[in-house]
mmCIF file of C-alpha atoms and ligand atoms in Angstrom:
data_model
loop_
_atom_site.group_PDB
_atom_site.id
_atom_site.type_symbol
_atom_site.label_atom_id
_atom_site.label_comp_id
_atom_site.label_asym_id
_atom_site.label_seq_id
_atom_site.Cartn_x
_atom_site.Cartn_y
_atom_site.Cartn_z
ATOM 1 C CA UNK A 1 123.397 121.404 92.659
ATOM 2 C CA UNK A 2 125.255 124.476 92.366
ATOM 3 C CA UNK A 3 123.378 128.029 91.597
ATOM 4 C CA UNK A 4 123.583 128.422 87.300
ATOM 5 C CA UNK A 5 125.353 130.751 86.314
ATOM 6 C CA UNK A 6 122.143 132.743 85.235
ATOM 7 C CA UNK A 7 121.501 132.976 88.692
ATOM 8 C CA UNK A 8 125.077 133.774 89.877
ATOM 9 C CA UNK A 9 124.581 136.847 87.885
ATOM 10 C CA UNK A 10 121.465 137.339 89.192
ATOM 11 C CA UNK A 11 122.756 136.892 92.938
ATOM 12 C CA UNK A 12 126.006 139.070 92.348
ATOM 13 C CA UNK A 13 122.995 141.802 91.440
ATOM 14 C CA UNK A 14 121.009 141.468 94.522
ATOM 15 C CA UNK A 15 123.967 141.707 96.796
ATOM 16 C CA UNK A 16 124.522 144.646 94.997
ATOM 17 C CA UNK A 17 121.285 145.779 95.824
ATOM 18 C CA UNK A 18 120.174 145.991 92.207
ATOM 19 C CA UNK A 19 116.118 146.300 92.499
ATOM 20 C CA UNK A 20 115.306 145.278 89.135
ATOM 21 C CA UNK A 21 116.886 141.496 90.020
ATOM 22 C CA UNK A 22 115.107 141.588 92.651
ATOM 23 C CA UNK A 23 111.975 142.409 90.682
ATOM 24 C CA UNK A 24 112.906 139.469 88.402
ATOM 25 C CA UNK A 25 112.924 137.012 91.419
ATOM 26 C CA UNK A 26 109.590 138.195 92.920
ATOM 27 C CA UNK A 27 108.107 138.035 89.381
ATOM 28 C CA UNK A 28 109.403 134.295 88.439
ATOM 29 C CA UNK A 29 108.683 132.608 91.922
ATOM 30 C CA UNK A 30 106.131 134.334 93.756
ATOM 31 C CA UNK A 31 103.155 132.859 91.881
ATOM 32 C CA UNK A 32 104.747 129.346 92.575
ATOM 33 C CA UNK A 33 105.670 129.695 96.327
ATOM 34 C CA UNK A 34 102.325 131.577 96.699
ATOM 35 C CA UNK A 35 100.852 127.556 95.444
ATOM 36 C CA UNK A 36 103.474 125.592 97.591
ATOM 37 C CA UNK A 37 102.266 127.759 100.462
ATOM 38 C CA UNK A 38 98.468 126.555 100.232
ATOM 39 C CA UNK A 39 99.521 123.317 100.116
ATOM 40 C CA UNK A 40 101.088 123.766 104.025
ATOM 41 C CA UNK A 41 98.610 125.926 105.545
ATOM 42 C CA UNK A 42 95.057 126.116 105.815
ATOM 43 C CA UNK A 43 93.801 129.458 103.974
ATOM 44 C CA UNK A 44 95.188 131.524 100.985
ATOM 45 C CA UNK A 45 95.652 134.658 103.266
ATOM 46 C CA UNK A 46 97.702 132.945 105.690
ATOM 47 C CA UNK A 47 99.594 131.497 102.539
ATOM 48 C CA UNK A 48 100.229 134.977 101.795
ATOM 49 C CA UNK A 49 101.702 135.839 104.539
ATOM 50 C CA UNK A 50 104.144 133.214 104.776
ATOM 51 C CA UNK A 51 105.313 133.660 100.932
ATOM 52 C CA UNK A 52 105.816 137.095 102.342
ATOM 53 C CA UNK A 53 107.525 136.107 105.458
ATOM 54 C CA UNK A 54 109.605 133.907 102.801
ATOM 55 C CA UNK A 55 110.925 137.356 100.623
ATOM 56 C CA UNK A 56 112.133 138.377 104.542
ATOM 57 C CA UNK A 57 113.749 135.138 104.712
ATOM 58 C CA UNK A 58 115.700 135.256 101.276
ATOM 59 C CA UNK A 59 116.937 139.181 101.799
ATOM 60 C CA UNK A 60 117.724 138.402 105.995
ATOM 61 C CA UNK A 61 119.578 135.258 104.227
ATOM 62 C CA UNK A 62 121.582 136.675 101.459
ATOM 63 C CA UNK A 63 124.551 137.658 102.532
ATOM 64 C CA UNK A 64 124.991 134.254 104.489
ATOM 65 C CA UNK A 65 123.999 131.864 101.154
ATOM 66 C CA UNK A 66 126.812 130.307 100.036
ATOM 67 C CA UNK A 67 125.625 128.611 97.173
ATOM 68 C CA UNK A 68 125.800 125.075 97.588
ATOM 69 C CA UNK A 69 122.495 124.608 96.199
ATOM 70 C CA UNK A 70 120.925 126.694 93.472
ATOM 71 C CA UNK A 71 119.468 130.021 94.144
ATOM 72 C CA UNK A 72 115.331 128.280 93.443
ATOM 73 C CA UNK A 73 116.189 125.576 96.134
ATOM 74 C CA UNK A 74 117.026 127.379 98.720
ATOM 75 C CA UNK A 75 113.995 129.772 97.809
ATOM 76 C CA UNK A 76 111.790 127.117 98.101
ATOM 77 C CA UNK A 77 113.456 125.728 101.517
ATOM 78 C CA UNK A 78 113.029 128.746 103.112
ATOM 79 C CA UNK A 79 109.336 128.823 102.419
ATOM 80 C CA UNK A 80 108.792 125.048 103.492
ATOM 81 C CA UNK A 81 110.268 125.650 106.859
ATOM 82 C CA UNK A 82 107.977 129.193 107.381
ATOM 83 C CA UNK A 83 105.573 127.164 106.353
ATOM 84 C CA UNK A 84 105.855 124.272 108.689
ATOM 85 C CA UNK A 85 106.602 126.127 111.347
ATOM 86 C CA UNK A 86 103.265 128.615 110.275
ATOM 87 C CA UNK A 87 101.242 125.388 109.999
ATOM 88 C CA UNK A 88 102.516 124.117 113.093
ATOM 89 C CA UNK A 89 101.488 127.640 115.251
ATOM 90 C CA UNK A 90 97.994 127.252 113.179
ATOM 91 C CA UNK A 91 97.412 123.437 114.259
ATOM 92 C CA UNK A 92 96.561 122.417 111.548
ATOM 93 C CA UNK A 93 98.018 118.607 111.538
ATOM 94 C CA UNK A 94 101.176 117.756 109.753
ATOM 95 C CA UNK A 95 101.442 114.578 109.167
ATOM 96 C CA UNK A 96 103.629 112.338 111.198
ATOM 97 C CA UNK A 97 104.874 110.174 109.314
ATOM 98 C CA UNK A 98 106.689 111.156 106.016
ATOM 99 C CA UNK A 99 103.957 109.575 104.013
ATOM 100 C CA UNK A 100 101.000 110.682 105.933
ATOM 101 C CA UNK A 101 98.350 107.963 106.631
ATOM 102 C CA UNK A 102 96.070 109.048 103.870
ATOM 103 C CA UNK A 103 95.242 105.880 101.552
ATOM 104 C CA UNK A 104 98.714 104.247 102.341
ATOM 105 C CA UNK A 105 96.593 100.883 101.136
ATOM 106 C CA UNK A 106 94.716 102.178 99.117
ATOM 107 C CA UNK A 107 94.445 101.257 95.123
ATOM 108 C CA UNK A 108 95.337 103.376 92.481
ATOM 109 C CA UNK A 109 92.571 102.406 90.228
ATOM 110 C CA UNK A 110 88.828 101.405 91.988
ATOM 111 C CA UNK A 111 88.964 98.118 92.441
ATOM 112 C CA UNK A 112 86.093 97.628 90.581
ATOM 113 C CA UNK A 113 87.598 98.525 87.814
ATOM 114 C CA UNK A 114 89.319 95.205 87.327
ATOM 115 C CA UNK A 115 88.365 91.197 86.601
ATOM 116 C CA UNK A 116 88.108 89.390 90.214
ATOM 117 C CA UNK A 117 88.755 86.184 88.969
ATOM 118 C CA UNK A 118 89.524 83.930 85.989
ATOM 119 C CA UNK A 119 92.864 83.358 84.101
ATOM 120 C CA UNK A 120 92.253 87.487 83.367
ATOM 121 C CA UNK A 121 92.171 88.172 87.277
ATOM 122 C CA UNK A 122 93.159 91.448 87.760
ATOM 123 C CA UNK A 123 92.579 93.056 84.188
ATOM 124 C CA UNK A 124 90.870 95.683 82.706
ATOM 125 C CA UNK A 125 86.824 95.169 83.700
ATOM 126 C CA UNK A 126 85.751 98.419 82.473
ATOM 127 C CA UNK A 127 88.944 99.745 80.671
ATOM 128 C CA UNK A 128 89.677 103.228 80.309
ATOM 129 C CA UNK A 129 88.086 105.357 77.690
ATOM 130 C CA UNK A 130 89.410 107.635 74.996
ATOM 131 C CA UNK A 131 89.130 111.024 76.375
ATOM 132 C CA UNK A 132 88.467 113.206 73.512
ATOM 133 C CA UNK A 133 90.621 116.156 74.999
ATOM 134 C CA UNK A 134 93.778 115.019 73.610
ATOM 135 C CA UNK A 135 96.316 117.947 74.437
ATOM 136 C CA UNK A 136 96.157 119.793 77.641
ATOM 137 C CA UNK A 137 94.985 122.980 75.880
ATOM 138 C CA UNK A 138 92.138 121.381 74.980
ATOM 139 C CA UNK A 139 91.521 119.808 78.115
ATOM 140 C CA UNK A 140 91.623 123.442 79.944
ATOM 141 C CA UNK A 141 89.900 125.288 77.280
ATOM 142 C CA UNK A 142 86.799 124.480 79.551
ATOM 143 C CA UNK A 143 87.112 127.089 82.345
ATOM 144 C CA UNK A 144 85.362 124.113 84.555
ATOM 145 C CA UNK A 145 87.523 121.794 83.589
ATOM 146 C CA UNK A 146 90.722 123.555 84.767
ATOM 147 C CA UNK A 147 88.790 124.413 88.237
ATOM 148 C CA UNK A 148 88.405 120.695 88.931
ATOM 149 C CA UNK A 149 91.681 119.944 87.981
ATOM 150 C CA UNK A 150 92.895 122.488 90.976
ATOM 151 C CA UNK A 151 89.738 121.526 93.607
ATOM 152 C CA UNK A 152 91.705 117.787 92.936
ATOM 153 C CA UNK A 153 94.442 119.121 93.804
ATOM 154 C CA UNK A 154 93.287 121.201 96.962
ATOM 155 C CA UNK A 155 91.370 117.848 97.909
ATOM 156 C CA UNK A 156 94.787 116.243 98.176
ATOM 157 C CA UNK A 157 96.339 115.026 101.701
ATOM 158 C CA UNK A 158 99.149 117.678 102.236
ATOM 159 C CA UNK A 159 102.134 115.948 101.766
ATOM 160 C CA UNK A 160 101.033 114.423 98.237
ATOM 161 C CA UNK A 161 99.526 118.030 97.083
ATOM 162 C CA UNK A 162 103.306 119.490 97.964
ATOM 163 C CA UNK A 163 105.063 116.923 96.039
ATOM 164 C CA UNK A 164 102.860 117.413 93.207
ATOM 165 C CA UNK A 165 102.550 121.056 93.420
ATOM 166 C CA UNK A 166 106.761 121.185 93.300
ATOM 167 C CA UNK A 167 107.087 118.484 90.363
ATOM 168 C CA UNK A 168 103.599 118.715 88.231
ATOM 169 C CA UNK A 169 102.382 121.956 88.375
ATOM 170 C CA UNK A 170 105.818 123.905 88.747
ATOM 171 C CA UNK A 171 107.984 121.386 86.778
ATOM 172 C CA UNK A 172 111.126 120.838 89.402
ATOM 173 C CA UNK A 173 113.094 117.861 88.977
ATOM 174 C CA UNK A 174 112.703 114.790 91.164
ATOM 175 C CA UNK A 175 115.899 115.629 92.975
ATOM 176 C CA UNK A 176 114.869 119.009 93.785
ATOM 177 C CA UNK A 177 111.675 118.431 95.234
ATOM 178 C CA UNK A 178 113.632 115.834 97.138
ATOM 179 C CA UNK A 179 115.880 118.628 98.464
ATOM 180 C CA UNK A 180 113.022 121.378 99.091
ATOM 181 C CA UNK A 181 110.816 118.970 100.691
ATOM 182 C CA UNK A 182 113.319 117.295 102.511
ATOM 183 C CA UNK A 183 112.449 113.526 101.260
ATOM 184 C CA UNK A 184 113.932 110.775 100.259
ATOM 185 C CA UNK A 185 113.917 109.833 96.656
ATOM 186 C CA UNK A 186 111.057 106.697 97.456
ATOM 187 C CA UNK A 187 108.959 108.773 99.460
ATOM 188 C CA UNK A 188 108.553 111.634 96.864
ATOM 189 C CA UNK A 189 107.814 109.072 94.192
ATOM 190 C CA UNK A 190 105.209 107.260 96.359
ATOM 191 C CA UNK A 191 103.646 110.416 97.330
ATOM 192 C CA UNK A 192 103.557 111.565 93.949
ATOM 193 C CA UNK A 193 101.690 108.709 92.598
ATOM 194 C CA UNK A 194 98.888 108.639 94.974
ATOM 195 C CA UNK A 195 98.547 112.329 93.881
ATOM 196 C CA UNK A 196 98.667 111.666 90.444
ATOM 197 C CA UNK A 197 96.477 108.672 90.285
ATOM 198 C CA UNK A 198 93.990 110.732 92.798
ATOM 199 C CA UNK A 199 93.776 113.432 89.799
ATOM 200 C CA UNK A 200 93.846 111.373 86.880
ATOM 201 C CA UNK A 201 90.450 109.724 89.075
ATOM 202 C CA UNK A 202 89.083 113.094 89.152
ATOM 203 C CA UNK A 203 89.486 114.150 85.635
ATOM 204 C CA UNK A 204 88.313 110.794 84.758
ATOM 205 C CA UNK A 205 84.934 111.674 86.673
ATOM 206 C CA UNK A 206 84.520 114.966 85.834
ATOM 207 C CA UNK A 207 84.922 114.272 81.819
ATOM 208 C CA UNK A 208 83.261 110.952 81.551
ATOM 209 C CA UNK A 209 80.396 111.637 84.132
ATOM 210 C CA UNK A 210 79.721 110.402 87.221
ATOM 211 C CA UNK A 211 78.825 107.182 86.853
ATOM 212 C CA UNK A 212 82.307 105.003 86.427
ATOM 213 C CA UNK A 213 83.636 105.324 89.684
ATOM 214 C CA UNK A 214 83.657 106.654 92.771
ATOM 215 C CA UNK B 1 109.289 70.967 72.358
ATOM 216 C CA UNK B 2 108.720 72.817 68.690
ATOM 217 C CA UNK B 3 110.343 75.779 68.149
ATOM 218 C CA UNK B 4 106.878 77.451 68.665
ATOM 219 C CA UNK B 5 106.602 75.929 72.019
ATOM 220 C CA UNK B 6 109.799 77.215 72.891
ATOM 221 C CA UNK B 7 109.246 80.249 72.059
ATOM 222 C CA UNK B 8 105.902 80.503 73.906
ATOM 223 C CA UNK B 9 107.685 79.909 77.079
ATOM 224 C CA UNK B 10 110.038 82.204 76.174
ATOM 225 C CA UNK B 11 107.639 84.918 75.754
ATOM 226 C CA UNK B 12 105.474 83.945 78.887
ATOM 227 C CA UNK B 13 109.010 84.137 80.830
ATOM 228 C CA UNK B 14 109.716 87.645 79.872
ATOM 229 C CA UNK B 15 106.179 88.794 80.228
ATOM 230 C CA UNK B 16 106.068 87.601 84.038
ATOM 231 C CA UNK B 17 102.835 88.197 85.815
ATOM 232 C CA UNK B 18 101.622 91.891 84.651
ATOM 233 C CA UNK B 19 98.374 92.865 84.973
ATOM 234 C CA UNK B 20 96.552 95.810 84.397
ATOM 235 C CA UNK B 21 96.362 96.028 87.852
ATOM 236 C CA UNK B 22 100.128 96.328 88.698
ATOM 237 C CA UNK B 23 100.879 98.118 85.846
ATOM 238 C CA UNK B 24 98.132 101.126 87.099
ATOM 239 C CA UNK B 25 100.453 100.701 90.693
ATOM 240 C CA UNK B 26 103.507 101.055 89.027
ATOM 241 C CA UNK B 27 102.802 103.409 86.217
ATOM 242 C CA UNK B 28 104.953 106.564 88.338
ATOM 243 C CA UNK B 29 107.680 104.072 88.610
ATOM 244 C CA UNK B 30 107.158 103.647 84.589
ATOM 245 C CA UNK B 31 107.513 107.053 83.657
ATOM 246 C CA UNK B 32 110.230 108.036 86.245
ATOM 247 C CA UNK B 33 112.331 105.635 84.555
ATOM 248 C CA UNK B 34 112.293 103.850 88.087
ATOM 249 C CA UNK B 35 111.985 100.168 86.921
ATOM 250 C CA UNK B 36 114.519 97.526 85.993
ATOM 251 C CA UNK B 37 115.270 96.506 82.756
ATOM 252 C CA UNK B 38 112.962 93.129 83.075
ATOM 253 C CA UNK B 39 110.274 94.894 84.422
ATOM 254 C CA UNK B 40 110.428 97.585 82.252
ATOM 255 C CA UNK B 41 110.055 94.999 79.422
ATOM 256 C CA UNK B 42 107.455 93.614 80.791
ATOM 257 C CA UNK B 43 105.624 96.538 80.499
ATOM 258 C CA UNK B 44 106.404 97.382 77.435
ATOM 259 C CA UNK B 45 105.398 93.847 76.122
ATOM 260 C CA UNK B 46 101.864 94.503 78.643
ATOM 261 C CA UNK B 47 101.512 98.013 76.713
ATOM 262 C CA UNK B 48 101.918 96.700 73.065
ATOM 263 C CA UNK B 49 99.273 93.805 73.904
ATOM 264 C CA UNK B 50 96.251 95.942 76.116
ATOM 265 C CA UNK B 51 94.497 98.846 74.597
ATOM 266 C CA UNK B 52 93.214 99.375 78.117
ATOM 267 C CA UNK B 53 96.599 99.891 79.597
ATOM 268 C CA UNK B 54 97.899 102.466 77.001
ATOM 269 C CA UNK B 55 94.782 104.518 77.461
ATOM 270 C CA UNK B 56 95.669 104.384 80.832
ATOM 271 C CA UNK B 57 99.192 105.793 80.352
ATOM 272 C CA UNK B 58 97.553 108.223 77.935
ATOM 273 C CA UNK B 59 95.371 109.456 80.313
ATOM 274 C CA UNK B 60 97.886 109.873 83.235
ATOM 275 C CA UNK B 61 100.115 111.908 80.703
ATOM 276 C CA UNK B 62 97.525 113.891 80.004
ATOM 277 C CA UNK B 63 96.900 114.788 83.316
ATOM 278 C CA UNK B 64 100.145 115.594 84.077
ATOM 279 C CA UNK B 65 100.876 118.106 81.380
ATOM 280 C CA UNK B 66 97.446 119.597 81.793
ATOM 281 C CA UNK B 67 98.850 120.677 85.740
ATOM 282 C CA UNK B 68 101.708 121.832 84.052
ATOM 283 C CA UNK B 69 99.389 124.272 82.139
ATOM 284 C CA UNK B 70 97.329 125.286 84.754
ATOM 285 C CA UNK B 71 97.467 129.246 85.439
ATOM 286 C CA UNK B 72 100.072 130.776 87.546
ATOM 287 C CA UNK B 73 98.650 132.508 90.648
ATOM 288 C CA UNK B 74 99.218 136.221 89.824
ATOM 289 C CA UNK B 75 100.865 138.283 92.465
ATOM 290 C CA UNK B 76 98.737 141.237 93.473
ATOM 291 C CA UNK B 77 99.607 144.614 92.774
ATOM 292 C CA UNK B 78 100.361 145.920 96.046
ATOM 293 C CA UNK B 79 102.174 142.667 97.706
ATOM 294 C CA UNK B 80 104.825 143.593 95.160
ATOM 295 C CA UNK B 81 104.991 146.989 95.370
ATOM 296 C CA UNK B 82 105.439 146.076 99.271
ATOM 297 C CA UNK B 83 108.126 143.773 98.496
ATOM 298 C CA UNK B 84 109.956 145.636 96.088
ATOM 299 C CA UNK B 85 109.896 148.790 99.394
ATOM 300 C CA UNK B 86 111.378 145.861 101.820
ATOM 301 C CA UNK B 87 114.094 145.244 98.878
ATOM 302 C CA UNK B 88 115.286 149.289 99.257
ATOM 303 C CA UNK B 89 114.864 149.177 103.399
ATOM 304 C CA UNK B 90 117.125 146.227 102.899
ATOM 305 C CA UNK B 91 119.771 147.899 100.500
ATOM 306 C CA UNK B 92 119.599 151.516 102.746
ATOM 307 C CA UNK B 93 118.942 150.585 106.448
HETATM 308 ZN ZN1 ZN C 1 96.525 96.075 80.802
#
């Protein structure tokens, strides 16, 4: 993945020392590194610093980028590794293994949810319901709503909140996140559905009530 | 065997052993275009038969484009002006 040619431009610019490109970066990806960066470390000023610590990185890193993967990429890599190397100096535990032990086993859907025996074993018990939201405006037209859509998020294990950060809430492709997060194409897809089965749970609770599952 | 029988078996064949259940563990692998063609059938055939299922699917979509929604985090006034300084220390050392 090469940089587009929008951002060739926009890199011929910088190395020109053009501040309004540089204005342009800071203003598209800030907001989303600033998100990526909360899901490494443990508070939001800390998360500051290293998106700031990240702008360093890009302008110390310029001259030597040579463009063998686009311009965002190698943003985003730059923050991932100040940010694993901030989380590291702020102990706060990375997981081990690629996958992290959180709920490795465990279900998508509550157990509960589903038939425990019979020729209809493992279907629908208490099937979904309708939820009357149908489009994600209306869905985050409720203030509340959109806050427990991000404390689900924040309540995810770190590796599952970065992959779903980088591919839900900031749209990258699969095979970017796979190259920012440096992961292999089954790992980022595992990790991103136990996020997104984690949230969809949390919606669920939050707009049907408390009382399907836990 | 009638031709009905036949094409019972037929249909049971294709529609291997999906439940609700596997179809909530693979429904990642169903949207990221992950799963082979027989699975991916199977599904398909699962989806047009349970109501439960395609409120499930319905559901996870919704979820997913309602994070895609969610508010960026705003940069604060004075971070950028701060970056934008760096940016002409940079260019004139
Ligand atoms: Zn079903």
């Amino acid at each position: 993945m090469a940089p587009t040619p929008e951002e060739s431009t926009l890199l011929q610019a910088l190395r020109n020392g053009d501040e309004a490109a540089f204005a342009l970066l800071v203003d598209r990806y800030h907001g989303q590194l600033l998100r990526l960066a909360m899901a490494f470390v443990a508070s939001r000023a800390i998360a500051e610093e290293v998106v700031q610590e990240t702008w360093i990185g890009v302008l110390e890193g310029l001259a030597r980028f040579e463009g063998r993967s686009s311009l965002k990429t190698w943003i985003f890599r730059i923050l991932t590794n100040q940010a694993k190397t901030r989380g590291v100096r702020e102990s706060r535990t990375v997981p081990f293994s690629p996958l992290g032990n959180d709920d490795a086993d465990k279900p998508s859907v509550d157990p509960t949810r589903f038939l425990t025996s019979g020729y209809f074993v493992d279907h629908w018990a208490s099937p979904p319901t309708p939820w009357d939201e149908a489009t994600p405006e209306r869905l985050l037209l409720s203030k509340e709503c959109g806050q427990r859509l991000e404390q689900a998020i924040e309540a995810l294990p770190p590796a599952q909140r970065q992959v779903l950060v980088l591919r839900d809430v900031d749209g990258l492709s699969s095979e970017e996140v796979c190259n920012v997060l440096a992961l292999s194409e089954t790992n980022q897809r595992v990790l991103l559905h136990r996020a997104r089965s984690r949230v969809r749970r949390a919606l669920e609770r939050y707009l049907e009530g408390d009382a399907s599952t836990p | 065997m009638t031709r009905e029988e036949i094409r019972n078996r037929v249909i049971d064949c294709l529609a291997g052993k999906v439940t609700c259940k596997s179809f909530t563990e693979a429904v990642t692998d169903y949207l990221e275009g992950n799963l082979s063609v027989l699975d991916w059938v199977r599904f398909q055939m699962h989806l047009g038969l349970c109501l439960g299922c395609r409120l499930y699917l319905r559901q996870m979509k919704l979820t997913i484009r309602a994070m895609g929604t969610l508010p960026e985090k705003p940069i604060p006034a004075d971070v950028r002006a701060e970056l934008i300084r760096r940016f002409r220390n940079w260019k004139n050392p």
